[in-house]
Amino acid sequence: MGTATLTIDLDALAANWRALDAMSSPACETGAVVKADGYGLGVARVARTLHAAGARRFFVAVAEEGPALRQAVGPDVPIHVFSGHMPGDADLLRGAGLIPMLNSIEQCTRHFDALPGHPFGVQLDSGMNRLGLEPADWAAIRRIVLAERPALVMSHLACADDPDDPMNARQLDAFREMAGGIDAPLSLSATGGILLGPDFHFDVTRPGIGVYGGLPFAEARTVVRLSVPVIQVRDIAPGETVGYGGAWMADEPARVATLAAGYADGLIRRMGTDAVLFHGDTPCPLVGRVSMDLLTVDVSHLEGVPDWLDILGPFQSVDDLADAAGTIGYEILTSLGSRYRRQEL
Ligand SMILES: *Cc1c(COP(=O)(O)O)cnc(C)c1O
């Protein structure tokens, strides 16, 4: 087999969702964010697993992600679209029964014109300045919008991964101010906000990354394992270099394995020689530059030639690998390429 194997532990995925669900009161509904193809793991398998675990409300980024999710979870589960109602979306929203989270006066007008009576929600900007109605705009149209009975009123926290950031309390106040006296269900928190405690939970939470095993949910179970096959192994003499640019030079005799995955598969080139792969629990350092389709790894200290090495798994999380690449676990997960053979555990 020439391609790496991405193993997705669906029990761990379900356990992470249940653990996050257990952090809020039974009166608070825990949804699930499955945008970007279920954070790169495959929206159908992720959504079916979380539905079986008890999730009854899902979120995607854009309407185009809706139909595949609808097919996976069946007709009766609410699916919300964070980007709201974009021009030309009406057929898709109606066809797949999606709930756009309206972000602006323009989107509200578009929605009420194009799909009168079709369910919608509202996204408010409590300070992140990315999506949602600004306080002044909300004040201007609030009465009209509430009369149409939104299915959900939400906002999003900018700094929830850091419990000490004063922005959290400021956004909480702003959300309370804007959403006060509304009888629609309210939602403020993603994974980080759930961990901030009950003040942040409101009626519905929207965990994403924690379900998939990433920070800030430090207690999460590992969900992904990525095993990369060894194509060949060679002995390198002192003074010889490995890979593009001759960026790594052996200073003693070494044995280097060439593995079948590279930056085209989401193994970010920048991770360079800070990254390691694992043979069982034995670390093996990456040497030389990451190529498009290949990695070179020092296996001098291993007995024999391994069939594969793991780059993600119990010994190296998406966040560990992200650290080596100067990025975040979210980017590692959602970059995992289409060439991997994906299998479920
Ligand atoms: C992506 C996203 C989430 C999920 O965030 P995580 O940090 O992955 O838990 C929730 N709400 C909104 C608006 C999002 O864009």
Tab-separated table of C-alpha atoms and ligand atoms in Angstrom:
chain	number	residue	atom	x	y	z
A	1	MET	CA	0.000	0.000	0.000
A	2	GLY	CA	1.451	3.325	-1.108
A	3	THR	CA	-0.801	5.608	0.866
A	4	ALA	CA	-0.917	6.383	4.544
A	5	THR	CA	-3.778	5.171	6.710
A	6	LEU	CA	-5.819	7.589	8.772
A	7	THR	CA	-7.618	5.678	11.499
A	8	ILE	CA	-10.564	7.476	13.079
A	9	ASP	CA	-11.598	6.211	16.499
A	10	LEU	CA	-15.354	6.729	16.488
A	11	ASP	CA	-15.736	5.525	20.083
A	12	ALA	CA	-13.291	8.206	21.200
A	13	LEU	CA	-15.187	10.782	19.120
A	14	ALA	CA	-18.473	9.809	20.802
A	15	ALA	CA	-16.828	9.742	24.247
A	16	ASN	CA	-15.426	13.256	23.735
A	17	TRP	CA	-18.857	14.572	22.750
A	18	ARG	CA	-20.441	12.906	25.793
A	19	ALA	CA	-17.760	14.312	28.089
A	20	LEU	CA	-18.370	17.838	26.767
A	21	ASP	CA	-22.130	17.275	27.018
A	22	ALA	CA	-21.720	16.259	30.666
A	23	MET	CA	-20.041	19.602	31.470
A	24	SER	CA	-23.253	21.546	30.966
A	25	SER	CA	-26.512	21.060	32.800
A	26	PRO	CA	-29.093	18.618	31.413
A	27	ALA	CA	-31.219	21.641	30.488
A	28	CYS	CA	-28.505	22.809	28.100
A	29	GLU	CA	-28.446	21.086	24.713
A	30	THR	CA	-25.046	20.099	23.327
A	31	GLY	CA	-24.892	20.392	19.558
A	32	ALA	CA	-22.011	19.413	17.293
A	33	VAL	CA	-20.012	21.416	14.763
A	34	VAL	CA	-19.190	19.316	11.698
A	35	LYS	CA	-18.045	22.015	9.262
A	36	ALA	CA	-15.134	21.420	6.887
A	37	ASP	CA	-16.136	17.794	6.308
A	38	GLY	CA	-16.259	17.032	10.018
A	39	TYR	CA	-12.917	18.786	10.681
A	40	GLY	CA	-11.398	16.727	7.888
A	41	LEU	CA	-12.474	13.330	9.190
A	42	GLY	CA	-15.535	12.769	6.975
A	43	VAL	CA	-18.839	14.443	7.767
A	44	ALA	CA	-21.054	11.373	7.273
A	45	ARG	CA	-19.221	9.094	9.695
A	46	VAL	CA	-18.711	11.878	12.224
A	47	ALA	CA	-22.339	13.038	12.145
A	48	ARG	CA	-23.783	9.517	12.324
A	49	THR	CA	-21.561	8.700	15.286
A	50	LEU	CA	-22.469	11.882	17.156
A	51	HIS	CA	-26.161	11.442	16.357
A	52	ALA	CA	-25.991	7.951	17.839
A	53	ALA	CA	-24.231	9.427	20.895
A	54	GLY	CA	-27.146	11.840	21.359
A	55	ALA	CA	-26.375	14.992	19.349
A	56	ARG	CA	-29.598	16.425	17.926
A	57	ARG	CA	-28.399	19.726	16.448
A	58	PHE	CA	-25.590	20.259	13.980
A	59	PHE	CA	-23.680	23.231	12.612
A	60	VAL	CA	-21.865	23.767	9.320
A	61	ALA	CA	-20.042	26.799	7.911
A	62	VAL	CA	-21.718	27.106	4.507
A	63	ALA	CA	-24.978	25.898	2.955
A	64	GLU	CA	-23.085	23.723	0.460
A	65	GLU	CA	-22.061	21.503	3.381
A	66	GLY	CA	-25.708	20.891	4.256
A	67	PRO	CA	-26.963	18.193	1.859
A	68	ALA	CA	-24.313	15.581	2.754
A	69	LEU	CA	-24.969	16.191	6.436
A	70	ARG	CA	-28.740	16.018	5.955
A	71	GLN	CA	-28.328	12.667	4.246
A	72	ALA	CA	-26.263	11.386	7.192
A	73	VAL	CA	-28.554	12.517	10.029
A	74	GLY	CA	-32.007	12.201	8.493
A	75	PRO	CA	-34.842	14.689	8.083
A	76	ASP	CA	-35.665	15.846	11.614
A	77	VAL	CA	-32.387	17.156	13.017
A	78	PRO	CA	-31.795	20.930	12.901
A	79	ILE	CA	-28.776	21.947	10.806
A	80	HIS	CA	-27.550	25.525	11.234
A	81	VAL	CA	-25.386	27.420	8.736
A	82	PHE	CA	-22.948	29.908	10.326
A	83	SER	CA	-22.403	31.974	7.174
A	84	GLY	CA	-26.140	32.663	7.022
A	85	HIS	CA	-28.169	33.222	3.870
A	86	MET	CA	-25.867	34.092	0.969
A	87	PRO	CA	-27.084	35.169	-2.474
A	88	GLY	CA	-28.329	32.147	-4.429
A	89	ASP	CA	-28.663	29.906	-1.354
A	90	ALA	CA	-32.470	29.750	-1.227
A	91	ASP	CA	-32.890	26.469	-3.128
A	92	LEU	CA	-30.168	24.770	-1.134
A	93	LEU	CA	-31.535	25.993	2.198
A	94	ARG	CA	-35.055	24.879	1.299
A	95	GLY	CA	-34.005	21.616	-0.336
A	96	ALA	CA	-31.868	20.392	2.554
A	97	GLY	CA	-33.972	22.044	5.270
A	98	LEU	CA	-31.103	24.182	6.588
A	99	ILE	CA	-31.360	26.980	9.139
A	100	PRO	CA	-29.253	29.986	8.109
A	101	MET	CA	-27.836	32.037	10.989
A	102	LEU	CA	-28.550	35.527	9.625
A	103	ASN	CA	-25.566	37.837	10.084
A	104	SER	CA	-26.624	41.251	8.804
A	105	ILE	CA	-29.625	43.375	7.963
A	106	GLU	CA	-28.949	42.530	4.326
A	107	GLN	CA	-29.113	38.786	5.073
A	108	CYS	CA	-32.334	39.232	7.071
A	109	THR	CA	-33.947	41.092	4.181
A	110	ARG	CA	-32.750	38.483	1.709
A	111	HIS	CA	-34.052	35.618	3.828
A	112	PHE	CA	-37.492	37.083	4.560
A	113	ASP	CA	-37.896	37.942	0.851
A	114	ALA	CA	-36.640	34.671	-0.598
A	115	LEU	CA	-37.896	32.148	1.953
A	116	PRO	CA	-40.730	33.620	4.008
A	117	GLY	CA	-41.689	31.276	6.831
A	118	HIS	CA	-38.512	29.180	6.463
A	119	PRO	CA	-36.677	28.604	9.775
A	120	PHE	CA	-33.714	30.866	10.512
A	121	GLY	CA	-31.489	31.883	13.369
A	122	VAL	CA	-29.613	35.061	14.171
A	123	GLN	CA	-25.929	35.554	14.827
A	124	LEU	CA	-24.985	38.578	16.935
A	125	ASP	CA	-21.555	40.187	17.127
A	126	SER	CA	-20.631	40.421	20.805
A	127	GLY	CA	-17.128	41.714	20.082
A	128	MET	CA	-15.253	39.314	17.813
A	129	ASN	CA	-15.957	41.491	14.770
A	130	ARG	CA	-16.106	38.609	12.361
A	131	LEU	CA	-19.718	37.517	11.815
A	132	GLY	CA	-23.031	38.691	13.177
A	133	LEU	CA	-25.267	41.711	13.578
A	134	GLU	CA	-23.630	44.696	15.276
A	135	PRO	CA	-25.428	45.968	18.381
A	136	ALA	CA	-26.825	49.045	16.624
A	137	ASP	CA	-28.133	47.055	13.660
A	138	TRP	CA	-29.647	44.494	16.012
A	139	ALA	CA	-31.378	47.212	18.004
A	140	ALA	CA	-32.835	48.582	14.784
A	141	ILE	CA	-34.336	45.326	13.496
A	142	ARG	CA	-34.692	43.255	16.650
A	143	ARG	CA	-38.457	43.679	16.965
A	144	ILE	CA	-39.119	42.705	13.350
A	145	VAL	CA	-36.783	39.710	13.491
A	146	LEU	CA	-38.105	38.397	16.804
A	147	ALA	CA	-41.641	38.558	15.447
A	148	GLU	CA	-40.544	35.978	12.854
A	149	ARG	CA	-39.491	33.644	15.705
A	150	PRO	CA	-35.805	32.745	15.243
A	151	ALA	CA	-34.877	29.112	15.963
A	152	LEU	CA	-31.634	30.130	17.700
A	153	VAL	CA	-29.842	33.333	18.673
A	154	MET	CA	-26.089	32.966	18.963
A	155	SER	CA	-22.752	34.705	19.220
A	156	HIS	CA	-19.147	33.474	19.222
A	157	LEU	CA	-16.250	34.011	21.631
A	158	ALA	CA	-12.901	35.243	20.302
A	159	CYS	CA	-10.624	34.212	23.186
A	160	ALA	CA	-12.360	31.309	24.916
A	161	ASP	CA	-9.265	29.094	24.676
A	162	ASP	CA	-7.720	31.338	27.349
A	163	PRO	CA	-9.857	31.405	30.527
A	164	ASP	CA	-7.896	34.404	31.843
A	165	ASP	CA	-8.610	36.613	28.874
A	166	PRO	CA	-10.821	39.541	29.965
A	167	MET	CA	-12.451	39.463	26.530
A	168	ASN	CA	-14.535	36.466	27.689
A	169	ALA	CA	-16.381	38.424	30.359
A	170	ARG	CA	-16.787	41.425	28.059
A	171	GLN	CA	-18.390	39.271	25.378
A	172	LEU	CA	-20.591	37.537	27.936
A	173	ASP	CA	-21.897	40.940	29.090
A	174	ALA	CA	-22.393	42.097	25.515
A	175	PHE	CA	-24.292	38.913	24.621
A	176	ARG	CA	-26.514	39.176	27.696
A	177	GLU	CA	-27.236	42.781	26.828
A	178	MET	CA	-28.138	41.998	23.204
A	179	ALA	CA	-30.012	38.750	23.877
A	180	GLY	CA	-31.830	39.812	27.043
A	181	GLY	CA	-35.587	39.214	27.088
A	182	ILE	CA	-35.574	36.929	24.048
A	183	ASP	CA	-37.472	33.671	24.336
A	184	ALA	CA	-35.579	31.918	21.510
A	185	PRO	CA	-32.845	29.476	22.590
A	186	LEU	CA	-29.479	31.175	23.083
A	187	SER	CA	-25.989	29.897	22.258
A	188	LEU	CA	-22.582	31.428	22.965
A	189	SER	CA	-20.030	28.693	23.466
A	190	ALA	CA	-17.884	26.426	21.354
A	191	THR	CA	-15.411	24.013	23.003
A	192	GLY	CA	-13.507	26.759	24.824
A	193	GLY	CA	-16.662	28.383	26.177
A	194	ILE	CA	-17.965	25.076	27.539
A	195	LEU	CA	-14.772	24.831	29.602
A	196	LEU	CA	-15.298	28.385	30.924
A	197	GLY	CA	-18.239	27.188	33.000
A	198	PRO	CA	-22.014	27.432	33.312
A	199	ASP	CA	-22.295	31.219	32.864
A	200	PHE	CA	-21.248	30.677	29.269
A	201	HIS	CA	-23.503	27.723	28.427
A	202	PHE	CA	-26.980	29.268	27.882
A	203	ASP	CA	-29.373	26.879	26.077
A	204	VAL	CA	-27.232	25.311	23.352
A	205	THR	CA	-23.479	24.715	23.054
A	206	ARG	CA	-21.548	24.199	19.828
A	207	PRO	CA	-18.430	22.109	20.437
A	208	GLY	CA	-16.146	21.297	17.530
A	209	ILE	CA	-12.437	20.772	18.117
A	210	GLY	CA	-12.803	19.116	21.529
A	211	VAL	CA	-15.001	16.411	20.020
A	212	TYR	CA	-12.216	15.673	17.539
A	213	GLY	CA	-9.640	15.384	20.314
A	214	GLY	CA	-8.023	18.823	20.149
A	215	LEU	CA	-7.154	21.594	22.592
A	216	PRO	CA	-8.439	23.412	24.560
A	217	PHE	CA	-10.178	20.188	25.686
A	218	ALA	CA	-7.028	18.752	27.288
A	219	GLU	CA	-8.800	15.632	28.620
A	220	ALA	CA	-10.016	14.630	25.166
A	221	ARG	CA	-9.358	11.119	23.967
A	222	THR	CA	-7.199	10.706	20.876
A	223	VAL	CA	-9.389	10.390	17.797
A	224	VAL	CA	-6.948	10.198	14.880
A	225	ARG	CA	-3.989	8.016	14.163
A	226	LEU	CA	-1.997	8.531	10.988
A	227	SER	CA	0.299	5.691	9.935
A	228	VAL	CA	2.651	6.335	7.029
A	229	PRO	CA	4.187	3.399	5.120
A	230	VAL	CA	7.940	3.109	4.605
A	231	ILE	CA	8.815	2.916	0.904
A	232	GLN	CA	12.538	2.287	1.268
A	233	VAL	CA	15.403	2.558	3.712
A	234	ARG	CA	19.019	3.514	2.956
A	235	ASP	CA	22.279	3.857	4.821
A	236	ILE	CA	23.792	7.312	4.806
A	237	ALA	CA	27.512	7.959	5.255
A	238	PRO	CA	28.806	10.880	7.329
A	239	GLY	CA	28.843	14.027	5.205
A	240	GLU	CA	26.002	12.920	2.917
A	241	THR	CA	22.857	14.993	2.819
A	242	VAL	CA	19.176	14.020	2.612
A	243	GLY	CA	16.392	15.594	0.589
A	244	TYR	CA	15.794	18.942	-1.149
A	245	GLY	CA	18.414	21.582	-0.603
A	246	GLY	CA	20.615	19.069	1.180
A	247	ALA	CA	19.148	20.602	4.297
A	248	TRP	CA	20.172	17.763	6.634
A	249	MET	CA	23.645	16.237	6.754
A	250	ALA	CA	24.607	13.056	8.567
A	251	ASP	CA	27.444	13.610	11.040
A	252	GLU	CA	27.678	9.891	11.741
A	253	PRO	CA	26.524	6.795	9.856
A	254	ALA	CA	22.739	6.857	9.737
A	255	ARG	CA	19.849	4.860	8.389
A	256	VAL	CA	17.067	6.917	6.834
A	257	ALA	CA	13.593	5.711	5.860
A	258	THR	CA	11.554	7.361	3.110
A	259	LEU	CA	7.818	7.481	3.872
A	260	ALA	CA	4.796	7.954	1.617
A	261	ALA	CA	3.207	11.248	2.724
A	262	GLY	CA	4.147	14.897	2.413
A	263	TYR	CA	2.892	18.446	2.419
A	264	ALA	CA	0.305	17.629	-0.272
A	265	ASP	CA	-1.246	15.414	2.411
A	266	GLY	CA	-1.377	18.181	4.977
A	267	LEU	CA	1.942	17.419	6.649
A	268	ILE	CA	2.994	21.022	6.742
A	269	ARG	CA	6.424	21.662	5.223
A	270	ARG	CA	7.276	24.154	7.906
A	271	MET	CA	7.263	21.454	10.640
A	272	GLY	CA	10.768	20.630	9.418
A	273	THR	CA	13.055	18.828	11.790
A	274	ASP	CA	11.087	19.770	14.938
A	275	ALA	CA	8.711	16.921	14.176
A	276	VAL	CA	9.086	13.280	15.095
A	277	LEU	CA	7.358	10.115	13.995
A	278	PHE	CA	6.802	7.089	16.186
A	279	HIS	CA	7.552	3.408	15.919
A	280	GLY	CA	5.387	2.138	18.741
A	281	ASP	CA	6.412	4.531	21.492
A	282	THR	CA	9.920	5.157	20.104
A	283	PRO	CA	10.373	8.609	18.573
A	284	CYS	CA	12.138	8.854	15.198
A	285	PRO	CA	13.170	12.354	14.111
A	286	LEU	CA	12.202	13.795	10.768
A	287	VAL	CA	15.350	14.699	8.818
A	288	GLY	CA	15.622	16.854	5.716
A	289	ARG	CA	12.780	18.858	4.228
A	290	VAL	CA	9.206	17.663	3.915
A	291	SER	CA	8.556	17.000	0.195
A	292	MET	CA	5.191	17.075	-1.547
A	293	ASP	CA	4.684	13.312	-1.232
A	294	LEU	CA	7.527	12.080	0.951
A	295	LEU	CA	9.077	12.324	4.391
A	296	THR	CA	12.580	11.198	5.378
A	297	VAL	CA	13.035	9.913	8.901
A	298	ASP	CA	16.071	8.829	10.921
A	299	VAL	CA	15.501	5.217	11.976
A	300	SER	CA	19.143	4.443	12.867
A	301	HIS	CA	18.200	3.526	16.428
A	302	LEU	CA	15.484	1.003	15.466
A	303	GLU	CA	16.082	-2.690	15.185
A	304	GLY	CA	15.090	-3.798	11.690
A	305	VAL	CA	13.033	-1.861	9.180
A	306	PRO	CA	9.517	-0.837	10.218
A	307	ASP	CA	6.632	-1.210	7.750
A	308	TRP	CA	5.234	2.137	8.814
A	309	LEU	CA	5.649	4.960	11.322
A	310	ASP	CA	2.918	6.957	13.058
A	311	ILE	CA	2.916	10.741	12.827
A	312	LEU	CA	-0.370	11.212	14.736
A	313	GLY	CA	-1.638	8.987	17.515
A	314	PRO	CA	-1.440	8.428	21.243
A	315	PHE	CA	2.170	9.627	21.435
A	316	GLN	CA	1.740	12.721	19.298
A	317	SER	CA	-1.526	14.648	19.216
A	318	VAL	CA	-2.676	17.052	16.520
A	319	ASP	CA	-1.634	19.839	18.905
A	320	ASP	CA	1.874	18.390	19.391
A	321	LEU	CA	2.337	18.219	15.640
A	322	ALA	CA	0.866	21.699	15.301
A	323	ASP	CA	3.473	23.019	17.742
A	324	ALA	CA	6.243	21.607	15.554
A	325	ALA	CA	4.694	23.294	12.528
A	326	GLY	CA	3.983	26.642	14.218
A	327	THR	CA	0.231	26.284	13.838
A	328	ILE	CA	-2.827	24.979	15.720
A	329	GLY	CA	-4.455	21.553	15.927
A	330	TYR	CA	-7.470	22.798	13.944
A	331	GLU	CA	-5.233	23.451	10.936
A	332	ILE	CA	-3.493	20.079	11.148
A	333	LEU	CA	-6.831	18.239	11.294
A	334	THR	CA	-8.574	20.140	8.517
A	335	SER	CA	-5.503	19.920	6.251
A	336	LEU	CA	-5.306	16.114	6.352
A	337	GLY	CA	-5.376	15.300	2.676
A	338	SER	CA	-7.629	13.289	0.426
A	339	ARG	CA	-4.971	10.690	-0.416
A	340	TYR	CA	-5.149	8.897	2.911
A	341	ARG	CA	-7.028	5.658	3.223
A	342	ARG	CA	-9.507	6.509	5.946
A	343	GLN	CA	-10.592	3.683	8.188
A	344	GLU	CA	-12.830	3.604	11.218
A	345	LEU	CA	-11.962	2.027	14.498
B	1	LIG	C1	-16.017	26.544	14.326
B	1	LIG	C2	-17.057	27.152	15.191
B	1	LIG	C3	-17.461	26.505	16.368
B	1	LIG	C4	-16.732	25.300	16.922
B	1	LIG	O1	-15.562	25.784	17.526
B	1	LIG	P1	-14.497	24.825	18.273
B	1	LIG	O2	-13.482	25.775	18.780
B	1	LIG	O3	-13.953	23.932	17.196
B	1	LIG	O4	-15.205	24.086	19.323
B	1	LIG	C5	-18.542	27.030	17.062
B	1	LIG	N1	-19.153	28.164	16.654
B	1	LIG	C6	-18.749	28.840	15.550
B	1	LIG	C7	-19.442	30.085	15.155
B	1	LIG	C8	-17.687	28.366	14.789
B	1	LIG	O5	-17.278	29.058	13.707
